[in-house]
XYZ file of C-alpha atoms in Angstrom:
677
model
C 0.000 0.000 0.000
C 1.658 3.174 -1.177
C 1.080 6.119 1.127
C 3.429 8.857 -0.105
C 1.720 12.138 -0.972
C 2.921 15.532 -2.203
C 2.358 18.537 0.100
C -0.200 21.215 -0.772
C 1.171 24.759 -0.918
C 0.065 27.785 -2.938
C 2.205 30.460 -4.604
C 1.433 33.587 -6.607
C 3.211 34.087 -9.928
C 3.377 36.519 -12.835
C 0.250 37.308 -14.865
C -0.633 35.590 -18.128
C -3.181 37.122 -20.518
C -5.566 34.841 -22.431
C -8.595 35.534 -24.579
C -11.566 36.782 -22.570
C -14.969 35.184 -23.069
C -17.271 37.375 -25.176
C -20.816 37.735 -23.889
C -23.345 36.380 -26.358
C -26.220 38.539 -25.097
C -26.537 41.807 -23.137
C -26.797 41.467 -19.363
C -28.702 43.468 -16.800
C -28.542 43.928 -13.067
C -29.962 41.575 -10.433
C -32.865 43.957 -9.777
C -36.332 42.905 -10.855
C -37.356 44.258 -14.261
C -40.204 43.683 -16.686
C -37.707 43.149 -19.472
C -36.549 39.658 -20.454
C -34.012 38.097 -18.123
C -30.414 38.068 -19.330
C -29.124 34.792 -20.711
C -26.228 34.557 -18.282
C -24.777 36.070 -15.113
C -23.130 39.478 -15.005
C -19.319 39.316 -15.084
C -19.187 35.581 -15.904
C -15.386 35.441 -16.041
C -14.592 38.125 -13.420
C -12.923 40.166 -16.144
C -13.771 43.397 -14.337
C -11.014 42.381 -11.923
C -13.444 42.411 -8.997
C -16.775 40.952 -7.849
C -18.982 43.247 -9.927
C -22.322 41.507 -10.467
C -21.738 39.071 -7.602
C -22.743 39.374 -3.930
C -20.482 37.983 -1.217
C -21.376 36.921 2.321
C -18.917 35.642 4.899
C -15.151 35.998 4.523
C -14.181 33.496 1.805
C -14.843 35.797 -1.154
C -13.844 39.262 -0.035
C -11.430 41.763 -1.542
C -8.663 39.946 -3.338
C -10.644 36.839 -4.277
C -10.477 37.850 -7.945
C -6.911 37.439 -9.149
C -4.734 37.709 -12.234
C -2.339 35.013 -10.941
C -1.523 32.527 -13.691
C 0.306 29.759 -11.846
C 0.296 27.963 -8.515
C 2.553 25.390 -6.846
C 1.658 22.686 -9.394
C 1.626 24.675 -12.639
C -0.772 26.942 -14.536
C -4.385 27.494 -13.503
C -5.539 27.188 -17.138
C -8.114 29.932 -16.565
C -9.625 32.033 -19.346
C -9.053 35.725 -19.843
C -6.983 37.809 -17.437
C -8.875 37.266 -14.161
C -10.551 34.424 -12.290
C -11.986 33.703 -8.853
C -9.374 32.047 -6.629
C -11.049 31.053 -3.383
C -7.752 30.827 -1.527
C -6.574 34.316 -2.415
C -8.840 36.392 -0.173
C -8.529 34.671 3.208
C -6.974 31.192 2.810
C -8.510 27.783 3.460
C -10.159 28.520 6.807
C -12.478 31.281 5.577
C -16.085 30.406 4.753
C -18.843 32.187 2.845
C -21.058 32.280 -0.216
C -20.772 34.160 -3.491
C -24.024 34.743 -5.410
C -24.326 35.732 -9.062
C -26.932 37.974 -10.646
C -30.189 36.379 -11.798
C -30.449 35.075 -15.357
C -32.755 32.869 -17.394
C -31.769 29.234 -17.209
C -30.293 28.255 -20.597
C -30.447 24.839 -22.235
C -26.768 24.293 -21.433
C -24.394 25.868 -18.943
C -20.699 25.262 -18.364
C -17.935 26.727 -16.241
C -14.375 26.140 -15.087
C -14.084 24.868 -11.525
C -11.116 24.009 -9.301
C -10.150 23.937 -5.647
C -11.094 21.421 -2.962
C -13.273 18.317 -3.249
C -16.158 18.214 -0.781
C -19.635 17.894 -2.321
C -21.364 18.631 0.991
C -19.485 21.781 1.992
C -17.731 23.074 -1.106
C -19.525 23.464 -4.423
C -20.924 25.592 -7.232
C -24.728 25.398 -7.339
C -27.390 26.359 -9.830
C -30.205 27.765 -7.666
C -33.781 28.499 -8.675
C -34.851 31.964 -7.566
C -38.494 31.034 -6.937
C -37.894 28.574 -4.107
C -34.134 28.527 -3.462
C -33.863 24.925 -4.672
C -30.342 23.786 -5.550
C -30.891 22.199 -8.955
C -27.329 21.064 -9.692
C -24.060 21.193 -7.769
C -20.404 20.568 -8.551
C -17.442 20.393 -6.203
C -13.736 20.795 -7.077
C -10.951 18.290 -7.727
C -8.400 18.919 -4.932
C -6.286 20.837 -7.423
C -5.986 24.485 -8.429
C -5.986 23.673 -12.164
C -9.377 24.251 -13.739
C -11.592 21.519 -15.212
C -14.729 22.341 -17.196
C -18.100 21.168 -15.930
C -20.910 21.015 -18.523
C -24.518 20.926 -17.324
C -27.727 20.072 -19.152
C -30.075 22.706 -17.722
C -32.852 22.331 -20.297
C -35.349 21.095 -17.677
C -35.410 24.607 -16.194
C -34.979 26.602 -19.393
C -36.242 30.174 -19.040
C -36.744 30.039 -15.284
C -34.997 32.710 -13.153
C -31.884 31.160 -11.636
C -28.525 32.206 -10.231
C -25.212 30.595 -9.319
C -23.883 30.206 -5.799
C -20.272 29.452 -4.895
C -20.570 27.836 -1.474
C -17.600 27.416 0.896
C -18.395 25.875 4.269
C -15.144 23.901 4.494
C -12.142 24.817 6.651
C -8.651 23.342 6.719
C -6.732 21.872 3.784
C -8.327 22.454 0.376
C -11.034 24.544 2.039
C -11.590 26.793 -0.965
C -13.143 26.797 -4.439
C -12.176 28.466 -7.739
C -14.495 29.558 -10.568
C -14.076 31.059 -14.023
C -15.576 31.399 -17.509
C -19.287 30.724 -17.007
C -20.800 29.999 -20.426
C -24.418 29.572 -21.552
C -26.173 28.197 -24.619
C -24.103 27.013 -27.576
C -20.982 28.638 -26.101
C -21.289 26.281 -23.123
C -20.498 23.336 -25.382
C -18.018 24.775 -27.870
C -14.745 26.558 -27.154
C -13.611 29.724 -28.915
C -11.363 27.547 -31.109
C -14.421 25.743 -32.491
C -13.743 22.468 -30.665
C -16.431 20.762 -28.576
C -15.877 20.357 -24.847
C -16.065 16.896 -23.326
C -19.133 16.714 -21.105
C -17.680 16.271 -17.636
C -19.243 16.701 -14.246
C -20.600 14.791 -11.316
C -24.112 16.084 -12.012
C -24.127 14.216 -15.338
C -23.368 10.794 -13.871
C -26.319 8.377 -13.828
C -27.753 7.690 -10.391
C -30.269 4.908 -11.029
C -27.817 2.521 -12.677
C -24.137 2.219 -13.422
C -23.338 3.454 -16.903
C -19.627 3.056 -17.587
C -19.927 4.870 -20.931
C -21.436 8.154 -19.699
C -18.223 9.804 -18.510
C -16.018 10.581 -21.540
C -12.858 10.230 -19.449
C -13.707 6.829 -17.959
C -11.500 4.068 -19.416
C -13.411 1.432 -21.320
C -10.958 -1.472 -21.034
C -9.085 -0.621 -17.837
C -10.540 -1.414 -14.440
C -11.812 1.685 -12.595
C -14.151 2.250 -9.662
C -17.594 3.492 -10.650
C -17.400 6.031 -7.813
C -14.651 6.491 -5.247
C -10.899 5.925 -5.368
C -8.568 3.008 -6.147
C -4.827 2.664 -6.036
C -2.634 -0.464 -5.657
C -3.807 -3.724 -7.267
C -3.979 -6.516 -4.677
C -4.547 -10.259 -4.465
C -3.985 -11.072 -8.140
C -4.703 -14.747 -8.774
C -6.393 -17.154 -11.149
C -8.589 -19.254 -8.855
C -11.011 -21.940 -10.007
C -10.444 -20.793 -13.563
C -11.316 -17.119 -13.071
C -8.902 -14.223 -12.791
C -9.344 -12.120 -9.649
C -8.332 -8.483 -9.269
C -8.552 -6.764 -5.901
C -7.687 -3.089 -5.454
C -7.054 -0.602 -2.690
C -10.382 1.210 -2.520
C -12.053 4.140 -0.775
C -15.758 4.069 -1.647
C -16.743 7.349 0.011
C -14.683 9.848 -2.005
C -12.540 10.022 -5.165
C -9.419 10.418 -3.034
C -7.390 8.340 -0.602
C -9.098 7.410 2.672
C -9.759 4.375 4.897
C -8.758 1.516 2.630
C -11.067 -1.326 1.608
C -10.424 -4.055 -0.954
C -12.494 -3.678 -4.118
C -12.964 -6.916 -6.048
C -13.501 -7.851 -9.677
C -13.175 -11.141 -11.522
C -13.241 -12.278 -15.123
C -12.551 -15.106 -17.533
C -9.482 -13.820 -19.341
C -7.546 -11.137 -17.353
C -9.057 -8.449 -19.612
C -12.829 -8.415 -19.034
C -13.970 -7.695 -15.468
C -17.167 -8.213 -13.489
C -17.647 -6.099 -10.369
C -17.957 -8.169 -7.185
C -18.886 -7.113 -3.629
C -16.218 -5.340 -1.592
C -14.016 -8.126 -0.238
C -12.404 -6.566 2.830
C -13.748 -3.690 4.902
C -12.038 -1.869 7.780
C -13.823 -1.386 11.113
C -15.844 1.797 11.598
C -13.566 4.788 12.265
C -12.987 5.659 15.910
C -12.775 9.373 15.090
C -13.825 11.471 12.068
C -10.201 11.550 10.886
C -9.384 7.866 11.568
C -7.712 6.488 8.415
C -7.181 2.942 9.662
C -7.682 0.441 6.864
C -6.852 -2.731 4.978
C -3.639 -2.027 3.087
C -2.072 -3.943 0.202
C -1.510 -7.679 0.055
C -1.691 -10.805 -2.058
C -3.571 -14.064 -2.621
C -2.762 -17.771 -2.932
C -4.700 -20.996 -3.363
C -4.310 -23.064 -0.200
C -5.647 -26.482 -1.176
C -8.775 -24.939 -2.705
C -9.214 -22.118 -0.204
C -8.614 -18.607 -1.497
C -6.277 -17.085 1.096
C -5.233 -13.451 1.234
C -2.551 -11.752 3.329
C -2.636 -7.993 3.837
C -1.388 -5.172 6.026
C -3.708 -4.133 8.800
C -2.972 -0.412 9.125
C -3.997 1.332 12.341
C -4.048 5.113 12.574
C -2.208 5.678 15.857
C -3.527 9.243 16.129
C -7.000 7.735 16.535
C -5.759 4.650 18.418
C -2.904 5.721 20.720
C -0.512 2.928 21.611
C -1.596 0.625 18.769
C 0.885 -1.072 16.443
C 0.663 0.846 13.153
C 1.194 -2.046 10.707
C 0.662 -5.785 11.171
C 0.009 -8.727 8.840
C -3.351 -10.517 8.770
C -4.758 -13.514 6.881
C -8.340 -13.931 5.630
C -9.902 -16.781 3.632
C -12.776 -17.471 1.266
C -14.306 -20.703 0.000
C -16.519 -19.064 -2.632
C -14.215 -16.291 -3.864
C -16.647 -13.596 -2.722
C -17.128 -13.660 1.056
C -14.082 -13.572 3.324
C -13.624 -14.535 6.950
C -12.585 -11.854 9.442
C -8.823 -11.338 9.407
C -6.512 -13.220 11.768
C -3.266 -11.557 12.829
C -0.189 -13.625 11.894
C 2.647 -11.087 12.278
C 2.075 -8.810 15.267
C 4.974 -6.413 14.862
C 7.639 -5.348 12.406
C 11.169 -6.706 12.794
C 13.987 -4.380 13.830
C 15.182 -1.995 11.120
C 11.708 -1.078 9.853
C 11.497 2.584 10.783
C 10.186 3.607 7.328
C 7.276 1.148 7.382
C 6.286 -2.510 7.220
C 3.623 -3.401 4.673
C 2.380 -5.118 1.514
C 2.930 -8.865 2.159
C 3.329 -10.975 -1.000
C 2.819 -14.727 -0.566
C 4.389 -17.435 -2.740
C 5.179 -21.138 -2.603
C 8.967 -21.446 -2.681
C 10.022 -24.101 -5.243
C 13.386 -24.475 -3.462
C 11.966 -26.008 -0.269
C 8.214 -26.269 -0.847
C 7.365 -23.938 2.034
C 5.195 -20.837 2.004
C 7.218 -17.637 1.882
C 6.214 -14.003 2.340
C 8.076 -10.849 1.397
C 7.162 -7.557 3.117
C 8.262 -4.058 2.107
C 10.206 -1.886 4.511
C 13.088 0.554 4.920
C 15.393 2.069 7.487
C 18.009 4.833 7.648
C 17.257 5.972 4.104
C 17.626 2.489 2.586
C 14.700 0.515 1.231
C 14.573 -3.167 2.058
C 12.498 -6.332 1.859
C 11.927 -8.728 4.783
C 11.433 -12.482 4.295
C 9.216 -14.833 6.342
C 8.602 -18.601 6.104
C 5.663 -20.829 7.101
C 4.335 -24.362 6.696
C 0.656 -23.480 7.075
C 0.202 -19.752 6.281
C -0.651 -19.177 9.963
C 2.591 -19.512 11.910
C 5.391 -17.439 10.431
C 9.110 -17.378 11.198
C 11.219 -14.329 10.406
C 14.043 -15.310 8.041
C 15.831 -11.936 7.838
C 16.389 -9.225 5.254
C 15.907 -10.653 1.771
C 17.674 -7.688 0.147
C 18.118 -3.957 0.635
C 19.130 -0.871 -1.298
C 22.146 1.374 -1.007
C 20.169 4.560 -0.381
C 19.927 5.596 -4.031
C 16.593 3.893 -4.674
C 14.348 5.319 -1.999
C 13.983 5.040 1.744
C 11.006 2.648 1.606
C 10.399 -0.248 -0.796
C 6.672 -0.815 -1.229
C 4.737 -3.690 -2.796
C 7.609 -6.204 -3.153
C 7.034 -9.271 -5.343
C 9.586 -12.098 -5.716
C 9.121 -14.798 -8.369
C 11.047 -17.111 -10.737
C 10.968 -16.268 -14.449
C 12.758 -17.910 -17.359
C 15.382 -19.531 -15.123
C 16.130 -16.439 -13.034
C 14.495 -14.663 -10.083
C 12.855 -11.264 -10.356
C 12.045 -8.772 -7.603
C 9.480 -6.025 -8.189
C 9.396 -3.092 -5.781
C 7.981 0.430 -5.810
C 9.804 3.537 -4.613
C 9.408 7.255 -4.187
C 12.625 9.034 -5.045
C 12.769 12.794 -4.737
C 9.004 13.028 -5.191
C 8.989 10.709 -8.222
C 7.147 7.391 -8.034
C 8.978 4.546 -9.790
C 8.176 0.895 -10.443
C 11.552 -0.827 -10.182
C 12.704 -4.384 -10.767
C 15.841 -6.428 -10.191
C 16.924 -9.669 -11.874
C 19.239 -12.010 -10.001
C 19.511 -15.131 -7.871
C 17.612 -16.361 -4.813
C 18.869 -19.161 -2.534
C 15.810 -19.567 -0.356
C 16.941 -16.892 2.091
C 18.612 -14.014 0.267
C 18.185 -12.358 -3.112
C 21.260 -11.113 -4.968
C 20.563 -8.670 -7.764
C 22.617 -8.660 -10.940
C 20.574 -6.215 -12.982
C 18.289 -3.323 -12.021
C 15.768 -1.485 -14.159
C 12.524 0.485 -14.412
C 9.586 -1.690 -15.418
C 7.697 1.113 -17.177
C 9.302 4.419 -18.107
C 5.989 6.292 -18.091
C 4.634 8.293 -15.208
C 1.670 6.061 -14.383
C 2.713 2.537 -13.450
C 3.214 1.919 -9.725
C 2.644 -0.810 -7.123
C 2.809 -3.596 -9.728
C 1.869 -7.111 -8.672
C 2.244 -10.357 -10.621
C 0.810 -13.870 -10.554
C 1.238 -17.162 -12.391
C -1.888 -18.076 -14.323
C -3.142 -21.549 -15.222
C -1.356 -21.365 -18.582
C 2.005 -20.804 -16.874
C 2.267 -17.155 -17.865
C 3.585 -14.545 -15.433
C 0.954 -11.782 -15.640
C 1.112 -8.402 -13.908
C -0.820 -5.182 -13.528
C -0.050 -1.870 -11.820
C -1.829 1.178 -10.474
C -2.152 3.441 -13.515
C -1.403 6.649 -11.640
C 0.981 7.998 -9.028
C 0.898 10.178 -5.936
C 1.952 13.270 -7.908
C -0.725 12.809 -10.559
C -3.518 15.272 -11.137
C -6.926 13.616 -10.970
C -9.368 15.637 -13.111
C -11.725 12.633 -13.100
C -12.685 13.658 -9.553
C -15.063 16.006 -11.362
C -17.102 12.848 -12.055
C -16.696 11.373 -8.579
C -14.038 8.729 -9.293
C -10.251 8.446 -9.473
C -7.766 5.702 -10.283
C -7.381 2.860 -12.769
C -5.333 -0.295 -13.200
C -3.131 -0.931 -16.217
C -3.997 -3.528 -18.772
C -2.663 -6.909 -17.670
C 0.766 -7.602 -19.122
C 2.761 -10.762 -19.694
C 6.282 -10.552 -18.255
C 9.359 -12.154 -19.823
C 13.125 -11.830 -19.781
C 14.704 -10.353 -22.894
C 17.811 -11.886 -24.498
C 19.971 -9.234 -22.817
C 18.513 -10.001 -19.361
C 16.009 -7.152 -18.935
C 12.465 -7.606 -17.674
C 10.188 -7.146 -20.660
C 6.430 -6.975 -21.054
C 3.726 -7.218 -23.681
C -0.073 -6.876 -23.570
C -1.853 -10.022 -22.421
C -2.960 -12.008 -25.471
C -6.644 -11.726 -24.540
C -6.454 -8.007 -25.335
C -7.136 -9.090 -28.919
C -10.704 -9.890 -27.829
C -11.370 -6.197 -27.173
C -11.578 -5.504 -30.921
C -14.928 -3.866 -31.678
C -14.699 -3.584 -35.431
C -12.445 -4.187 -38.420
C -9.016 -2.526 -38.418
C -7.829 0.145 -40.800
C -4.668 -1.403 -42.257
C -1.886 -0.201 -44.549
C 1.346 -1.801 -45.748
C 4.399 -0.353 -47.418
C 3.404 3.286 -46.901
C 5.704 6.315 -46.951
C 4.676 9.315 -44.836
C 5.921 12.810 -45.590
C 4.489 15.654 -43.538
C 1.435 14.354 -41.728
C -0.819 11.349 -42.319
C -3.889 10.378 -40.319
C -4.578 6.653 -40.138
C -7.920 7.235 -38.414
C -9.687 8.267 -35.257
C -10.364 6.441 -32.025
C -11.030 7.297 -28.407
C -10.553 3.616 -27.525
C -8.318 1.940 -30.072
C -5.207 -0.142 -30.647
C -2.476 0.975 -33.014
C 0.106 -1.513 -34.203
C 2.931 -0.267 -36.391
C 6.212 -1.578 -37.757
C 8.553 1.156 -38.970
C 11.493 0.516 -41.308
C 14.147 2.672 -39.654
C 16.660 2.077 -42.412
C 14.317 3.504 -45.035
C 13.113 6.292 -42.729
C 15.046 9.495 -43.393
C 13.471 11.519 -40.563
C 15.576 11.251 -37.411
C 12.475 11.695 -35.261
C 9.394 9.591 -35.919
C 6.326 11.215 -34.319
C 2.878 9.821 -33.623
C 0.145 12.184 -32.459
C -2.367 10.284 -30.333
C -5.709 11.583 -29.039
C -5.022 14.549 -31.294
C -6.916 17.648 -32.376
C -5.875 21.105 -33.512
C -5.535 22.180 -29.863
C -4.018 19.175 -28.067
C -2.373 15.796 -28.476
C -0.288 13.176 -26.713
C 2.905 12.794 -28.707
C 5.001 9.641 -29.027
C 8.437 10.300 -30.517
C 11.246 7.915 -31.435
C 14.679 9.419 -32.048
C 16.702 7.170 -34.323
C 20.090 8.639 -33.456
C 19.738 7.930 -29.714
C 17.176 5.116 -29.550
C 15.035 7.244 -27.215
C 11.289 6.695 -27.142
C 9.446 9.627 -25.518
C 5.804 9.975 -24.471
C 4.920 13.671 -24.173
C 1.746 14.769 -22.327
C 2.587 18.467 -22.022
C -0.206 19.394 -24.462
C -2.530 16.459 -23.806
C -5.335 18.372 -22.040
C -6.165 18.177 -18.343
C -3.898 16.184 -16.080
C -0.172 15.883 -15.522
C 2.094 17.575 -18.103
C 5.361 15.665 -18.494
C 7.669 13.902 -20.935
C 8.561 10.277 -20.162
C 11.369 8.393 -21.881
C 12.835 4.937 -22.260
C 15.476 3.381 -24.505
C 14.334 1.035 -27.267
C 16.562 -1.319 -29.226
C 15.472 -1.820 -32.862
C 14.286 -5.262 -33.886
C 15.243 -7.555 -36.762
C 15.843 -5.761 -40.032
C 16.365 -2.433 -38.251
C 12.669 -2.046 -37.488
C 10.729 -0.410 -34.677
C 7.636 -2.360 -33.620
C 5.022 -0.518 -31.537
C 1.830 -1.770 -29.929
C -0.174 1.168 -28.519
C -3.386 0.842 -26.515
C -5.395 4.064 -26.429
C -8.239 4.392 -23.931
C -10.395 7.395 -23.081
C -7.901 8.689 -20.519
C -4.731 6.668 -20.975
C -2.046 5.622 -23.416
C 0.026 2.448 -22.986
C 2.953 1.986 -25.356
C 4.745 -1.354 -25.788
C 7.857 -1.619 -27.957
C 9.047 -4.796 -29.605
C 12.034 -5.106 -27.264
C 9.782 -5.293 -24.158
C 10.028 -1.632 -23.149
C 6.889 0.232 -22.074
C 5.607 3.756 -21.411
C 2.267 4.382 -19.687
C 0.531 7.701 -19.017
C -2.913 8.907 -18.006
C -4.142 11.658 -20.340
C -7.372 13.644 -20.133
C -8.335 15.488 -23.336
C -10.478 18.614 -23.040
C -12.273 18.150 -26.356
C -14.409 15.525 -28.048
C -12.476 16.244 -31.227
C -9.233 14.980 -29.658
C -9.289 11.423 -31.003
C -7.150 11.471 -34.156
C -4.165 9.155 -34.672
C -1.508 10.625 -36.946
C 2.044 9.928 -38.117
C 4.114 13.065 -38.690
C 7.533 13.825 -40.093
C 8.135 17.600 -40.434
C 11.385 16.837 -42.226
C 12.306 13.677 -44.101
C 9.979 10.702 -44.394
C 8.726 7.711 -42.430
C 8.577 4.289 -44.043
C 5.852 2.061 -42.589
C 6.217 -1.667 -43.131
C 2.689 -1.957 -41.779
C 0.210 -0.145 -39.568
C -3.245 -0.994 -38.281
C -5.752 0.891 -36.146
C -8.445 -1.236 -34.479
C -11.421 0.157 -32.521
C -11.679 -1.355 -29.039
C -14.775 -2.002 -26.967
C -15.638 -2.235 -23.298
C -14.118 -4.690 -20.821
C -16.999 -4.296 -18.341
C -18.998 -7.465 -17.686
C -22.472 -6.781 -16.349
C -23.286 -10.211 -14.939
C-alpha cells in the first residue's frame, strides 16, 4: 500500500493574458425588471477584476478573491481571460462564505471552469432556482488548483430565473473553491477555437444505474471504480479458472481514505465483473481515523482462497496501537471472506520507514510458504522475508535484500518470483518526489536475493505498485496502479479516481532485462475491423484514423526512414495531443503529455533497441484517458491523459522533415471490458 503524498502549498506568480470570453447577449442587473431576463450572469469570467455583479457573504470571497495570478505550486491554472476567482486568495482555506451571481434565465446548457477542494457537501458551485431557493445542480472541485470544465444540461429549467452560488463551508486543507468562464447556450459546449468540450461533471453521472460509458474520461478497457478511489492492485490470482483483481479502494470519495479491498473477476484477465467489496475496515474511531486494509496478495491453499494484507492502524485515533501488522483472511466461494486473523504482530527491527504489503508465494526451493514484506530504514529501502508451513505460523528469516540509499527510503509492494530460469524482484519507490516501479533480476537461494541487474519496469509516469501472478497457462501476468501520488486527478469532477493498467505478460529479454507485452486476450477487445496499410511512406502528416478507444500496431522501417524523429500524435486535435516520438540517433522513445489536455504535463522516456531488419515495432493501446505503449524489445511507457475536447481522437504519423517508411500499420477500434453479470 503506497502512502506517499505531495504537500499542498500555494504560490502567486506573474500574470498571463488569455482571450476573454465574449458575452453572447446583453446582461442586466440583479434587480427585478419587466424586461426579459439576461441569458447569463453578469461578469461571468470576473474580467472586471473584482466581484462586480456578484454578492459575497462571509469571509471566503472578499477583496482579493479575484486574481490575475496565472500559476500555482503545481503549474498553470488554465483559466480564461486575465482574471478568475481564486477562493484561496482572499482569506486562505479557513475562511467560509457564499458568493451569489446575478439572476439570469436558465439556458439549455451551462458550463464553467471549476477548481479547488473536493467536498460535495461543503464546497460546491450550485445552480439555484430563484423562486424557491432549490439547488438544482451542484459541482465540487478536484483537490487541485488547475481548472476543469463542468458542462450541465439545464434544459429542464430553461427560461426560469436562476442564479449561481459558490458555497464554501469547508475549513482546513483544500477549504476553498475556484471559478471562471461561465458559459451559456451554444458557447457552453463549444470553445472559442471551435472544438467541442467533453461533457464532464458529477451532475451528469447516472444515479439509477451504473453506466460506464457516460463519462467521456472513464477508461473502457481498464478497471476503474464506478465512484470512489482506487490505487494499488492486490490479491492477483487465477482461482477456479477465473482471474481475480482486488484493489485498494475508498468508496466514500474520489481520493485516498480508509482503505477497503475492491474486487472484480473475469474469464481472461481483460474483461472484469464487479464483485462485492471483499475486505472492509472497522468503523472509524474518530472522524479523521484512516485505519484500513492495506495492500496484500492471494494464494490458493488447497482450494481455499487465502489473502494476506497489512492491517494499518491510525495511531492518532488509536494511541498505543501497532501501526502495521500482517493478517490472513480466507474465502471458499471467492466472494465472502472470513474476518482477518493476525499472523505477524509487529515489524522486525530496522523497519522505521514502514512494514507493509505482504506478497505470498510457494517457494520451489523447499516447498514452504514464503512471504516478502516491504520496509526501509536509515534511508535504505529493504524487503523482509518470512517462512511458514501453514500460512498461519510465520518465522522471520531476515532481510531478503536492501538498497544502497539511491533507490528510496522505503520499498513498497515487493514481489519475488522465478521467471525464465532467473528470479525477479518487483518493488515500488518514491525518489525525490517521483514514483517509480523498479525491478531487479538475479539469484535467490531460499533466504537471500542477490541482484545482478536493475531497471525500471515502465518508463511512463503512471505505473506503480505492480503485482504479478502465475496463471493456469504458466504465464507470469502483472498489472499496476495506472497513476501515481503526484498525478492530477481531473476525473474527480465525475466522482471517481484511479485505474489499473492492462494486464501484461512478463518475460526476460535476451539481454537479461524484464520485458512486457499486452496479455494475449487483449485481442478480444476488438470492436470492429481494423484500418490497415502496408508499405506506406509518410511525408508531412498522415492520419490513419480516429479512435477514443483503439489499438495501433505499427512496424517502422528505420533504415528507409530518413526523418531522425518519428512522431505519432495520439488523441489529437488542432488544440491538443499526446505525442510519441522515437529518435533514431539515440534510440530514445518519448511519451509527451505536455499538451494532452487536463492532467499531468510531463515527458517520459525509455530506450528502445530496434528489432530484426532495423525495425521499430510498436503496440499502442489508447483508452479514453490513458495511453500504454509497448515496444518490440519489451520496453513500455504508460501515461494517463485527459483530453479537453471531443475532437481529440485522431491518430496521426508526422515527419516535419524527411519521411517515415511504414512496413505496416493498423488501427483497431476497441470495446468495453466491463462485464455486467
